[in-house]
Structures are given as C-alpha cells and as structure tokens.
Coordinates of C-alpha atoms in Angstrom, one line a residue:
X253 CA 116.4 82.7 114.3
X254 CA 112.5 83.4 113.7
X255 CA 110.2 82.8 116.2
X256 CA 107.5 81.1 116.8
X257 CA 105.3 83.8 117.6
X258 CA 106.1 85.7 113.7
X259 CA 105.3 82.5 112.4
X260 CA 102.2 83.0 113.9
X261 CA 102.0 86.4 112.9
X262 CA 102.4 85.1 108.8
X263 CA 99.7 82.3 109.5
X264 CA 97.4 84.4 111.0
X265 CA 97.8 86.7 107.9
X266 CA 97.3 83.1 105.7
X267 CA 94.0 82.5 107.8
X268 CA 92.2 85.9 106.1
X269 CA 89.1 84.1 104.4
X270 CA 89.5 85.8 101.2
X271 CA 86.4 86.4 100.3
X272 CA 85.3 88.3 103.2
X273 CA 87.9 90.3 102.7
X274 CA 86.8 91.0 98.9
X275 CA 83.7 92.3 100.0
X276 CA 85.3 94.3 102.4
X277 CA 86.8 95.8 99.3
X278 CA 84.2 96.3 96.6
X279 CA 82.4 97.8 99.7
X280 CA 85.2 100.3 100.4
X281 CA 85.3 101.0 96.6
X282 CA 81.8 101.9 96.4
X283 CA 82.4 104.3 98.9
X284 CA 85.1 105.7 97.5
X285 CA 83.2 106.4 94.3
X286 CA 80.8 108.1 95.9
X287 CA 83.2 109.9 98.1
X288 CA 84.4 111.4 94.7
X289 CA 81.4 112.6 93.3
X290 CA 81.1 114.4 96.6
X291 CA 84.5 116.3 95.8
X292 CA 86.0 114.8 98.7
X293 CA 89.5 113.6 96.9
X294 CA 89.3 117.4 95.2
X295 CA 92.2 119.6 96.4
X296 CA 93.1 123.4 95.7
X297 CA 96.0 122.5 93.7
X298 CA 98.8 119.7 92.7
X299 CA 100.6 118.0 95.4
X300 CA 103.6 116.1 95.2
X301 CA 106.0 113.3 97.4
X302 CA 108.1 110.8 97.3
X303 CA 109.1 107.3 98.1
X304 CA 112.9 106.6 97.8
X305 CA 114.5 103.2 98.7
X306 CA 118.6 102.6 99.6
X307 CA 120.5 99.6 100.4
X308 CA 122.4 99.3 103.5
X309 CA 126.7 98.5 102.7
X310 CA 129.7 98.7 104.7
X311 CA 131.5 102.3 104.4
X312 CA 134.9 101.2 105.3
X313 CA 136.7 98.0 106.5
X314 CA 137.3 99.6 110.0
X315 CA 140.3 98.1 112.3
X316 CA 139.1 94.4 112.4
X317 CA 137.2 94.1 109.4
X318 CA 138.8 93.1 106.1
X319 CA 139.9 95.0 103.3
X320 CA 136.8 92.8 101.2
X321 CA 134.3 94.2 103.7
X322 CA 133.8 97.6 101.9
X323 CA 130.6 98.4 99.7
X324 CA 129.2 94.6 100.8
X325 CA 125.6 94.7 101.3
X326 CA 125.0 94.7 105.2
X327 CA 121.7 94.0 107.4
X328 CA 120.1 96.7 109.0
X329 CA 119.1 96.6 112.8
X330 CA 115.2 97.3 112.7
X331 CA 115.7 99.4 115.8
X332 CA 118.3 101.2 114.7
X333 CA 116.7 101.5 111.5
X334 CA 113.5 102.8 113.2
X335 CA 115.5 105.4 115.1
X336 CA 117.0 106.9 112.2
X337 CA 113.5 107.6 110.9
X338 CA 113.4 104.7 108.0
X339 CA 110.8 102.8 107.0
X340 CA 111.7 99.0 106.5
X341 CA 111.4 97.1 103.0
X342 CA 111.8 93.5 101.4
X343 CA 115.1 92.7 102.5
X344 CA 117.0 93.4 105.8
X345 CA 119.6 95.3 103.5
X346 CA 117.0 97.7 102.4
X347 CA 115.3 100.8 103.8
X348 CA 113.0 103.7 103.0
X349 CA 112.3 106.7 103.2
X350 CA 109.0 108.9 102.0
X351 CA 108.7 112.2 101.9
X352 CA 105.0 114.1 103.4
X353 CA 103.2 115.8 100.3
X354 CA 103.7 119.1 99.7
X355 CA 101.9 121.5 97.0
X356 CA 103.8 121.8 93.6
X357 CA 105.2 125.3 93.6
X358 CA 108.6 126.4 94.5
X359 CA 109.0 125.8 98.0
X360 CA 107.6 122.6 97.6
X361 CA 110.1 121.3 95.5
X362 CA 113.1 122.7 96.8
X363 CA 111.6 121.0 100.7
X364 CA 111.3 117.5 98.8
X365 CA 115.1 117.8 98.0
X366 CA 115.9 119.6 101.2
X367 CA 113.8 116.2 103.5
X368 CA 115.3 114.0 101.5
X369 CA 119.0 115.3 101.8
X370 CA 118.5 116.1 105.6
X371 CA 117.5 112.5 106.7
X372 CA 119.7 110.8 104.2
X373 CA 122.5 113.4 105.9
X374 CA 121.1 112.7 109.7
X375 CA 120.8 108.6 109.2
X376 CA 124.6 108.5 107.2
X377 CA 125.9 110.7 110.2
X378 CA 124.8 108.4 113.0
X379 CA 125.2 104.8 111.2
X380 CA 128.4 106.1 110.0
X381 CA 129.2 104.6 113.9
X382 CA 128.3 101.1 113.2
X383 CA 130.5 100.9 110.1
X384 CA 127.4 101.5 107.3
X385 CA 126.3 103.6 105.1
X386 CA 122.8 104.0 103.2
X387 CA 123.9 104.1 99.2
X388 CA 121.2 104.9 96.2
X389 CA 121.3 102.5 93.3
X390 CA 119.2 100.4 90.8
X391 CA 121.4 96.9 91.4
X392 CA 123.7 96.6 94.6
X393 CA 126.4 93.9 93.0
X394 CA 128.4 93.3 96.3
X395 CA 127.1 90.8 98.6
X396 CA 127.4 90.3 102.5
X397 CA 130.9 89.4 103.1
X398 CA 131.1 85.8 103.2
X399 CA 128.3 84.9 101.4
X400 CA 126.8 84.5 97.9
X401 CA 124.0 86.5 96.2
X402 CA 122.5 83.8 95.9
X403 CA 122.6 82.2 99.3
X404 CA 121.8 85.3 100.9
X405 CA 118.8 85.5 98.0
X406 CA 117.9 82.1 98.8
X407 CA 118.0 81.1 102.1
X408 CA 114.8 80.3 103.8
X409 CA 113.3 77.6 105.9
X410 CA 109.9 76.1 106.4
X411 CA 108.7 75.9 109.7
X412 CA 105.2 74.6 110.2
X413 CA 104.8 74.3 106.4
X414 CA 105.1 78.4 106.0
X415 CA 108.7 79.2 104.4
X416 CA 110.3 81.9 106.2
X417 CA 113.1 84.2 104.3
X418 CA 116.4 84.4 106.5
X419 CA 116.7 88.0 105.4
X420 CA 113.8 89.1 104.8
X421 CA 111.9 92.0 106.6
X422 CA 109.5 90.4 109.8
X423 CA 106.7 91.6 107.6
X424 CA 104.2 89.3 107.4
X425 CA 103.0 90.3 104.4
X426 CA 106.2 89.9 102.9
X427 CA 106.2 86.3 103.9
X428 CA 102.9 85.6 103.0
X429 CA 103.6 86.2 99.4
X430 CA 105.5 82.8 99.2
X431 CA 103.3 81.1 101.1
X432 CA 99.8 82.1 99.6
X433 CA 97.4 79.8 98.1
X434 CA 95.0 82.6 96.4
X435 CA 94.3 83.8 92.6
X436 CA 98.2 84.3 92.1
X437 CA 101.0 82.3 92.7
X438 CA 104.6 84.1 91.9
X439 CA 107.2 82.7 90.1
X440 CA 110.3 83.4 92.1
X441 CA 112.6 83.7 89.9
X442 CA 114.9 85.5 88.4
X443 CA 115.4 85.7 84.5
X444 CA 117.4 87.8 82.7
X445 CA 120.4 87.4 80.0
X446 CA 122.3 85.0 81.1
X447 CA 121.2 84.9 85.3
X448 CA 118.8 82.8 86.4
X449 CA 117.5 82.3 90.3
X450 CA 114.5 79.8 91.8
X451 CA 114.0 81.0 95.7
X452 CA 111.2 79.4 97.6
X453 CA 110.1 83.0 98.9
X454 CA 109.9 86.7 97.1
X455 CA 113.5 87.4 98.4
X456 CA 115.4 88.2 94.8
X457 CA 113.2 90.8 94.6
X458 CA 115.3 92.8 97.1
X459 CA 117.8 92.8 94.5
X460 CA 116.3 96.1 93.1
X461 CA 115.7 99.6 94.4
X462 CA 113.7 102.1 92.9
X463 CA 112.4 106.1 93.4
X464 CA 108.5 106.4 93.3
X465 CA 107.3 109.9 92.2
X466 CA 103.7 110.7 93.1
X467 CA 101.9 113.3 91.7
X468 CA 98.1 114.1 93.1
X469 CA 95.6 115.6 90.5
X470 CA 94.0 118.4 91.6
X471 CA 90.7 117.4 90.9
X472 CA 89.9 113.6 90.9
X473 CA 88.0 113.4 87.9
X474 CA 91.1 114.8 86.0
X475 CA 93.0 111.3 87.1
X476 CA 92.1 109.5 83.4
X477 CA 93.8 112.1 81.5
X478 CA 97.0 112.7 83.3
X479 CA 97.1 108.3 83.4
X480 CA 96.9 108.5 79.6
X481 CA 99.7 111.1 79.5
X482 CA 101.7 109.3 82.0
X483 CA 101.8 106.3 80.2
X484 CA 103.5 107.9 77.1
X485 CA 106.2 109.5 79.3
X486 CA 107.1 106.4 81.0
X487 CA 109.0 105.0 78.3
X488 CA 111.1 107.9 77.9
X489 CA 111.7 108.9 81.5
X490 CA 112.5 105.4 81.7
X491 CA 115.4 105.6 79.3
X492 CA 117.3 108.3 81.2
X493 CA 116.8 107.1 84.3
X494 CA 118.4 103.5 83.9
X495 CA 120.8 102.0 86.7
X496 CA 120.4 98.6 86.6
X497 CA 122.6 96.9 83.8
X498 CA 124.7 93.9 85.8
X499 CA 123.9 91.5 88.8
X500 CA 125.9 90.2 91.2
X501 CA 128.9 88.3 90.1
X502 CA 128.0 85.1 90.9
X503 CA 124.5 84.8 89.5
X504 CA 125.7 84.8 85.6
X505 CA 126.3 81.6 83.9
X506 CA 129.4 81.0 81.7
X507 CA 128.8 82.9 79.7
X508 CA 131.4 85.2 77.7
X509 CA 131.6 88.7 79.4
X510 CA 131.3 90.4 76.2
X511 CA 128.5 88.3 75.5
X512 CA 126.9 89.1 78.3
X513 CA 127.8 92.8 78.3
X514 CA 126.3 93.0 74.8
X515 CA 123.4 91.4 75.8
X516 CA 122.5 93.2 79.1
X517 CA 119.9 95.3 79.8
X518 CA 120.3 98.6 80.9
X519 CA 117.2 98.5 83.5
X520 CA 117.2 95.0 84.6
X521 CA 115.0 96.4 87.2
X522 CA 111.8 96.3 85.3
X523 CA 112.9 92.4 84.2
X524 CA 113.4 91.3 88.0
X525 CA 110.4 92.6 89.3
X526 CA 108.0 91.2 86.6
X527 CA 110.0 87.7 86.5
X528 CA 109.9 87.5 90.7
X529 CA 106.0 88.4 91.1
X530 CA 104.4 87.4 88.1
X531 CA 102.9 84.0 88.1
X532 CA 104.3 81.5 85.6
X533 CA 101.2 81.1 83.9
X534 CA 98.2 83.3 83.9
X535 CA 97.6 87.3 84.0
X536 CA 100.6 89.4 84.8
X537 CA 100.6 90.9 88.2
X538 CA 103.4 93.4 87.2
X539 CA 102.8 94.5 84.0
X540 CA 102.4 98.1 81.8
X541 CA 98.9 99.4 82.2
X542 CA 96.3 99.8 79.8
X543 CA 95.1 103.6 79.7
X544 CA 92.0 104.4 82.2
X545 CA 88.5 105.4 80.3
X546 CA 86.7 107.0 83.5
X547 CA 88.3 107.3 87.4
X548 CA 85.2 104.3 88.0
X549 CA 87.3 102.0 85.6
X550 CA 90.0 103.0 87.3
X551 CA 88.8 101.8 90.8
X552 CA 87.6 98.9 89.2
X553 CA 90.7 97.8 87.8
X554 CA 91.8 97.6 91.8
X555 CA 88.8 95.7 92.9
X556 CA 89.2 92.9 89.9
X557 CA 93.1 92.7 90.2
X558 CA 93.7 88.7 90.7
X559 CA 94.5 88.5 94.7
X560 CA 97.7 87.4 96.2
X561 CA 97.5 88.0 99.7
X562 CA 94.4 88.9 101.6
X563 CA 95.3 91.3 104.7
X564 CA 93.6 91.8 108.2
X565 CA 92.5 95.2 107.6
X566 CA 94.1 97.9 109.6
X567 CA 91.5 100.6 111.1
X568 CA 90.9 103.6 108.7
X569 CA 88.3 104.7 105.6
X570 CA 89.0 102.6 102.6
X571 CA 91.5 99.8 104.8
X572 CA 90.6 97.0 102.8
X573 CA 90.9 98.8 99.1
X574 CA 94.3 100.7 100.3
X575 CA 95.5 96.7 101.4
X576 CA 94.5 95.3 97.7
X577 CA 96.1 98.4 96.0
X578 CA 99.5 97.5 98.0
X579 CA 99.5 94.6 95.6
X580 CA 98.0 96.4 92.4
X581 CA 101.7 96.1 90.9
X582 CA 101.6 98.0 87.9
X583 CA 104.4 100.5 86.4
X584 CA 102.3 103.2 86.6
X585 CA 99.1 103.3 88.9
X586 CA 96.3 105.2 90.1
X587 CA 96.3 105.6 94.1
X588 CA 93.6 106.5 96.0
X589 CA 94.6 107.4 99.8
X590 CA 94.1 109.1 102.5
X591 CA 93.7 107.4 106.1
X592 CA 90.3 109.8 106.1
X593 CA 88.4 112.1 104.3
X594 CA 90.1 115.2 105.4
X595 CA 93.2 113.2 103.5
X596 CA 91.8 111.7 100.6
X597 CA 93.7 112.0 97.7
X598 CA 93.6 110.6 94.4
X599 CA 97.4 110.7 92.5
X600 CA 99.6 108.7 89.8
X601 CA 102.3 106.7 91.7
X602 CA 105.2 106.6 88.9
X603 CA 107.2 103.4 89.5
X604 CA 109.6 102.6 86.7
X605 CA 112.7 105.0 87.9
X606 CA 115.4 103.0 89.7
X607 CA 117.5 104.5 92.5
X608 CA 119.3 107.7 91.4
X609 CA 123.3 108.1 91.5
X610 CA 122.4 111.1 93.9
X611 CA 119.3 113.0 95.2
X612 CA 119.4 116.1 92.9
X613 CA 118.8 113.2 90.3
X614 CA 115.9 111.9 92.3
X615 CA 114.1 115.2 93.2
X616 CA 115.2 115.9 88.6
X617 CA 113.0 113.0 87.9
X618 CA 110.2 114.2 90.5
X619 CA 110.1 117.6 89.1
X620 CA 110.2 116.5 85.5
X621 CA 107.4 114.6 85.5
X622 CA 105.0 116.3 88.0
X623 CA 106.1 119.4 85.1
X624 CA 105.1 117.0 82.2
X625 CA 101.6 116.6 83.8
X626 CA 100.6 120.1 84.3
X627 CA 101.8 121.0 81.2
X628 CA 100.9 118.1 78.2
X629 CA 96.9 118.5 79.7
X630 CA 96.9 122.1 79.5
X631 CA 98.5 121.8 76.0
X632 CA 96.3 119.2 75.0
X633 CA 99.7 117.3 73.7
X634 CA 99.2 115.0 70.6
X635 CA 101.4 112.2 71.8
X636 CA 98.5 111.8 73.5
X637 CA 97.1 110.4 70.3
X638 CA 100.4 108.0 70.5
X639 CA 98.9 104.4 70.7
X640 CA 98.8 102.2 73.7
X641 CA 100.8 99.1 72.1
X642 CA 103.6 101.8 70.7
X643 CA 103.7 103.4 74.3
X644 CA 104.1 100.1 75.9
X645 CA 107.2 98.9 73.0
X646 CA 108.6 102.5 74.4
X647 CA 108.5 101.2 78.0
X648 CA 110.2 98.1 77.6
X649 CA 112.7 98.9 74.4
X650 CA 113.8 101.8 77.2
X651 CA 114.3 99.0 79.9
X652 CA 116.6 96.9 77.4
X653 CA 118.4 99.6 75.6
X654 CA 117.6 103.2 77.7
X655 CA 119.3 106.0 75.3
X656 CA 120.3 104.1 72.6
X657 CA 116.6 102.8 72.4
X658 CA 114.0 103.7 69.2
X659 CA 111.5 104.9 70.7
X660 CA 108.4 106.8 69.1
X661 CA 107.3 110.5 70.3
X662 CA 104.9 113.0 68.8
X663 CA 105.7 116.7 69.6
X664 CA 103.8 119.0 70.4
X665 CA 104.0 120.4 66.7
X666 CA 102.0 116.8 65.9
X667 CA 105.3 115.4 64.2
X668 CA 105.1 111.8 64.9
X669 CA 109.4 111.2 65.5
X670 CA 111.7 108.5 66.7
X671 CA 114.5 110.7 66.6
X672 CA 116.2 110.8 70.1
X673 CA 116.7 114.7 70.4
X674 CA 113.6 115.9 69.0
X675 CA 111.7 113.6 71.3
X676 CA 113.7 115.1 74.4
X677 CA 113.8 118.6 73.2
X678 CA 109.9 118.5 73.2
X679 CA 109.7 116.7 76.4
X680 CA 112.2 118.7 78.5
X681 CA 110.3 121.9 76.9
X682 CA 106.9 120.7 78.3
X683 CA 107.9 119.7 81.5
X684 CA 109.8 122.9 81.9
X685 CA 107.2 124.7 80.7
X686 CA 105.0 122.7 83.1
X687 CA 107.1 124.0 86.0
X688 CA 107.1 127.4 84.9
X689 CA 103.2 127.5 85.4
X690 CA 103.6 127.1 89.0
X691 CA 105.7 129.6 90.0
X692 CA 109.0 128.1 89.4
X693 CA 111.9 130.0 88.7
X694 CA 114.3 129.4 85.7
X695 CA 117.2 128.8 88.0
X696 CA 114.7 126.1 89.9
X697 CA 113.6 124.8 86.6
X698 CA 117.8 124.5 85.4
X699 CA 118.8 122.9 88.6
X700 CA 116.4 120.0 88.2
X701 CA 115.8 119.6 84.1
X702 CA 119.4 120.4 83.6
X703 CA 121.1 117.0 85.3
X704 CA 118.4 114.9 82.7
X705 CA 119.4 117.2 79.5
X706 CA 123.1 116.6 80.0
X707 CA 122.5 113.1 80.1
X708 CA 121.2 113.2 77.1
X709 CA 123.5 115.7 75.6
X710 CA 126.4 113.4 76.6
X711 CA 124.8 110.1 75.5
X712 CA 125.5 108.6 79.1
X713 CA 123.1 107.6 81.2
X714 CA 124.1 105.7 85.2
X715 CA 123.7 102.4 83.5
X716 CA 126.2 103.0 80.3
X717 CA 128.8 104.4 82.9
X718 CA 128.4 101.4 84.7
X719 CA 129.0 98.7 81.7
X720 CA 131.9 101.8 80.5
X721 CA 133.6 101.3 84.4
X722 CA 133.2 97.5 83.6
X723 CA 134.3 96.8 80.2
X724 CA 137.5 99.3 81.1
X725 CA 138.2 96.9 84.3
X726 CA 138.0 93.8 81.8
X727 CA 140.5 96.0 79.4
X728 CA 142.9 96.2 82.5
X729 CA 143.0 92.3 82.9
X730 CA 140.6 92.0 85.7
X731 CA 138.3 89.2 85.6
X732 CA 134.7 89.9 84.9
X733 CA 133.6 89.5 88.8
X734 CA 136.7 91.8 89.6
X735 CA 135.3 94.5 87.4
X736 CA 132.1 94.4 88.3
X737 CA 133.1 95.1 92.2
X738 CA 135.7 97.5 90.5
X739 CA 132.9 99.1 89.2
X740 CA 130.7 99.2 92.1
X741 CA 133.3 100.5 94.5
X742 CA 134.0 103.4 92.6
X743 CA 130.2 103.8 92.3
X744 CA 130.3 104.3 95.8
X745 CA 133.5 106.8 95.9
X746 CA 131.5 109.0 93.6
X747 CA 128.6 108.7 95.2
X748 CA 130.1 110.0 98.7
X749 CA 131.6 112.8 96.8
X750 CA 128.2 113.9 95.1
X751 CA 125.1 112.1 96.8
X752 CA 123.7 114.9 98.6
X753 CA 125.4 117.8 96.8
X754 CA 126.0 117.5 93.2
X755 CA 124.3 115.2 90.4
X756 CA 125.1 113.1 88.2
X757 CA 126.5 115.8 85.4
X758 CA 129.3 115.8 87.7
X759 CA 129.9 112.2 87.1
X760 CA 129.5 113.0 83.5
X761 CA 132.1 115.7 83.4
X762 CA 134.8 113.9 84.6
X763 CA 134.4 110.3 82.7
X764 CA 134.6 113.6 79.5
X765 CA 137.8 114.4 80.6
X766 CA 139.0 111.1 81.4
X767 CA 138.3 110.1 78.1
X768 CA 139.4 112.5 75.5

C-alpha cells in the first residue's frame, strides 16, 4: 500500500518550478564548458564500466509453492535488494548492478568480468534462500504467478490526483514521469506486431532489460569523433546482440502464431522503449542521434532536450545538468560526470544491447566496442564517411531483423558492402585490433570477440534461438503461450548451466548437435 508520505515525496518532485531549474542547468553547462577547456574531463588514458540490469524470477517451486511458480517474474525486497549490493530500477522485478571504471588494458577487462560474476555469484548465493534467482535477458515472458502481464504492467492508482504504479520502484522520479505536466508527455504504450498496452504510468517499460557499455575518451575534445564512429557500429552490434523477439503470452492479439512469429522483431527492446517514452506527437524523446559537430554541440543538445521531469537537484558540481541528462534518452549518448572535478569524465554511454544470455557475453560486447573505438579513430576508418540516414536504417533494420538484416558497412579497404561477413570480418578485425593496442593478449582478445564471431559464424543469435525453441514447441503440439514458457524455462536451465561460466557459443553448440 503506498503511503502518504511517498506521495508526497512524487508531489514535491511535481512542485520543481521548471524553469528555475533550467537555469540551474545551462548554468551548470557553462561550467562545464569551461571546465573542459581547462582539461579537467582529460584523463591519462581510456576507461571503461558497466551498467547491467536483471529481472528478479522464482528458481524453483520449493515445498509449498506450485509447480507453475518456476521462472515467474518475482518482486524484490528493497532491503534485501540493498543488502546484496543492487541498485533498484523501474519495476520491483528489476535490479542493477554497475560496475566502478577501470582503465582499458588487461586487467581492467578481465576485473569488469570478474565484479560482475562475483556479485551476480554473491546476490544468487544468498537469494537463492528466499526461493529467487536474478536471470539476464532482453524480455522476461513469465509473469508473477497469478497474475497477467498486463495487470501487473498496469496496475496503478491515483491518489491525490498523482497515479502511483503498484509495482513500480518508490522512485519518485519514476512516478513523476506519468504524472508530469512539462515539454513531454509519454505515450504509455506499448506497440509492437501484434501487442498493444495503454498504462496510466511508465510501468511497461519494465518489460525490457538492457547492458550499458561506457567507454570514457581520453581526452574530451576527442568525444565528437568517437560519437560519429559509435553511431555506425550501433547498427551492427545491435544485430548480434538481439534477445528480445516475443512478449508475454497474454499481450498478443489473435493473431496466427506463425503470423506473429513471422512478423516479430528480434529486438523488440528498442520498439518498447521508444513506444513507452516518446510522446504521441511531437519530437522523439528516444530516438537515434544525429552525429555531434563540436563537444559544445554536444552539451548543448542536453541543455535543449524537451524536459520531462524537472528534479530537486542533489548536492554536487554539475547536479542539475547530470539530472537533465538522466532523461537525455538517446541510443547512444554523450555523458558528462563526475560528482567533482577530481571525477569528471566525459564518455559514450552505448545503450542499444539487451541483456546477455550470460556475462562472458556482456563483458564480449563491452570489450568489442571499447576495441572498435580505439582502433576506427586511430585508423581513420572510412565507414566513417558512411551517412547518418544509412547508419540510422542500420540501427533499426538490426532491431527488426538482427543477422538476417541488410545492413550497409564500408571496410576499412573503403569498399562500401552489405554483405554480412565482410562487414563482420572488418569489424571483429578492428575491434580486435583495437584491443590489441592496449595490451591485450590474443587469448584475452579470443575469449571476448570469439562468443560474437561464432554467432555469426553459426547464423544464430539469442533472439533466433528463442523463436527456434518456440516454433519447435508449436511443432510438438503445444499452444503458442505453452511454447513461449517452454521456451523461457529452458532459457533459464541453460542460463544456470552457463551464466557465470561459459557463453553463449555453448548454447550454440549444442542446438548444432541437436539439430543435425
């Protein structure tokens, strides 16, 4: 039952005169601009972390519980979420966990791995007590027991005219977004082939999970550059990295399940989170973003971003830009951070990856990609010469269609090529080539690249084994909600087997065998 005093807590945030808080911003933003040109975001080297979301699901029925109970989404306890170290998100199902920046060399990127794997080992261990179990994935299909998707999406009440999510985080913020009467209102909904949602608050947005590279430049001025490379590797980074192809039973229509297997998108994710938070009309609030001319643009772009939620600002240098930049949703985005000078930092926050089938995968996509930007500036890489509109057709043709997408690449040999293979063969090159600058080993370089060349190698991505997993339940004679928590379940028996010690190759090899 909320309380009176967090509704309080979600007016008071309401009650931010928004445009005192503006100037609070473009005030911060001059500062930061001059802060720059003073070197003070300049560090010796690259730098690179992590954020990595999971949902919370029942790991086994246990004595009392029903056979129907295991892999169903489950609420957290914030305090026992606290206590195993995890940051809250949206949705009481979800948590969080970020990793501290650490230099990009060797060690660095083995410890990213080696935090992520010991908490994720460390919080499994103790909750494993109260029945749960944190699980990495793109779409959780399997509901709390008992309940809908879309009641448990969907549930909310208004109390004192503000409309408070039943399982949402006690976030104000969160709230707020529903509630707000600023430059943006979301649409709240869901749309997608054949689902569609209306909530009164952000809550369907929990529906997705994602992993959140960062990779800080060494020198700030540098930031344009790497953007402009960034944006050309989203697209296909995107494409290997999709695990998001089905929903939860219950929110399809009628549809046919071939039809709607045929139809699906293989990163639903990027659809979910652009339908929920962009405004029905008007500018886009999620969106693919336009290449950066100068780091000034680039801070601009976060001062003129249409606002959503004014914030009390917290105490720290730059609180009221950091606040506006927590709503600066764009695929890829320039962050400038730091809770003081000693700690500024100026990176590229890389946002399109959905949760990984394991963490090997996860640290894979971290390591590609900090690789592909030490290595495409240094070779001054024609596909930056690719155009901004084809980049952007990569990004979202790789959301609909992931590996079996066209999408266009030019190698580093200035061949402009939609062929699949070429375009990865040049791209796994550079970013191993990348890694290899800094000190990384071969065996390193292997046991991070590796897991995203067999995918391609093997055609099969985590969202094509997914539809495979379905389509053979539907084969079998299941119905189509049947397969789909067919599906899921064994998701989560071959995650167990392989989260924290294996990748997804493993995954790979055996659907091989099981096929031929």
């Amino acid at each position: 039952m909320t309380s009176p005093a967090f509704v309080s807590e979600v007016q008071e945030v309401l009650s931010v005169d928004p445009d005192a808080f503006c100037e609070q911003v473009r005030a911060d933003a001059e500062a930061i601009t001059e802060a720059i040109e003073e070197g003070v975001f300049d560090n010796p080297q690259a730098i690179i972390g992590l954020e990595y979301e999971f949902y919370a699901i029942a790991r086994d029925a246990g004595p009392e519980a029903s056979a129907g109970t295991v892999g169903s989404l489950q609420r957290v306890p914030r305090q026992l979420l606290n206590f195993i170290r995890f940051e809250q998100e949206l949705g009481l199902h979800n948590a969080e966990l970020s990793t501290s920046p650490l230099p990009l060399n060797a060690d660095g990127l083995r410890a990213q791995e080696a935090t992520v794997a010991a908490q994720l080992r460390t919080a499994n261990e103790y909750i494993h007590n109260e029945g749960l179990m944190l699980v990495s994935d793109g779409i959780w299909t399997i509901p709390s027991e008992g309940e809908t998707a879309t009641d448990y999406l969907t549930d909310s009440t208004a109390i004192d005219g503000i409309e408070i999510a039943a399982n949402m985080s006690t976030e104000p913020r969160y709230h707020a977004m529903a509630n707000t009467s600023c430059e943006v209102t979301p649409a709240l909904e869901l749309d997608a082939p054949h689902v569609s949602l209306s909530a009164q608050t952000a809550m369907p947005e929990s529906l997705i999970t994602s992993t959140q590279p960062h990779y800080q430049v060494p020198r700030a001025k540098t930031l344009p550059e790497r953007f402009r490379y960034a944006l050309r590797v989203a697209g296909p980074l995107l494409a290997l990295g999709v695990n998001s192809p089905v929903f939860p039973p219950d929110l399809y229509d009628d549809a046919p399940p071939a039809k709607i297997l045929d139809e699906a998108r293989m990163g639903n994710r990027i659809g979910v989170f652009e339908s929920v938070l962009n405004p029905r009309d008007g500018p886009d609030k999620v969106r693919f973003p336009r290449d950066i001319g100068s780091i000034e643009e680039a801070i601009d772009r976060i001062v003129e971003d249409d606002l959503l939620v004014p914030m009390p600002v917290e105490d720290g240098e730059y609180g009221a830009f950091q606040t506006k930049h927590g709503t600066y949703w764009r695929w890829v985005r320039p962050v400038f951070g730091g809770a003081s000078g000693s700690r500024a930092n100026a990176r590229i926050e890389f946002r399109p990856i959905a949760a990984q089938p394991t963490v090997r995968d996860t640290i894979a996509f971290q390591a590609a990609f900090a690789g592909l930007m030490e290595s495409l500036p240094a070779t001054d890489h024609p596909v930056a010469d690719l155009d901004w509109e084809t980049a952007r057709d990569n990004f979202y043709r790789a959301a609909d269609d992931g590996l079996c997408a066209t999408l266009t690449w030019i190698t580093g040999d200035g061949e402009r090529t939609t062929d699949t293979e070429t375009m990865f063969a040049d791209l796994f090159e550079h970013a191993a080539e990348g890694l290899r600058s800094c000190g990384i080993s071969e065996e390193t370089i292997g046991r991070y690249v590796g897991p995203l060349r067999r995918r391609v190698r093997h055609e099969l991505t985590p969202a094509r084994w997914k539809l495979q997993q379905v389509q053979r339940g539907l084969e079998d004679g299941a119905s189509f909600g049947d397969a789909i928590t067919a599906m899921q379940r064994r998701y989560f028996r071959r995650q167990s087997e392989t989260l924290l010690d294996s990748d997804f190759g493993a995954w790979i090899e055996d659907y091989s065998y099981r096929v031929q």
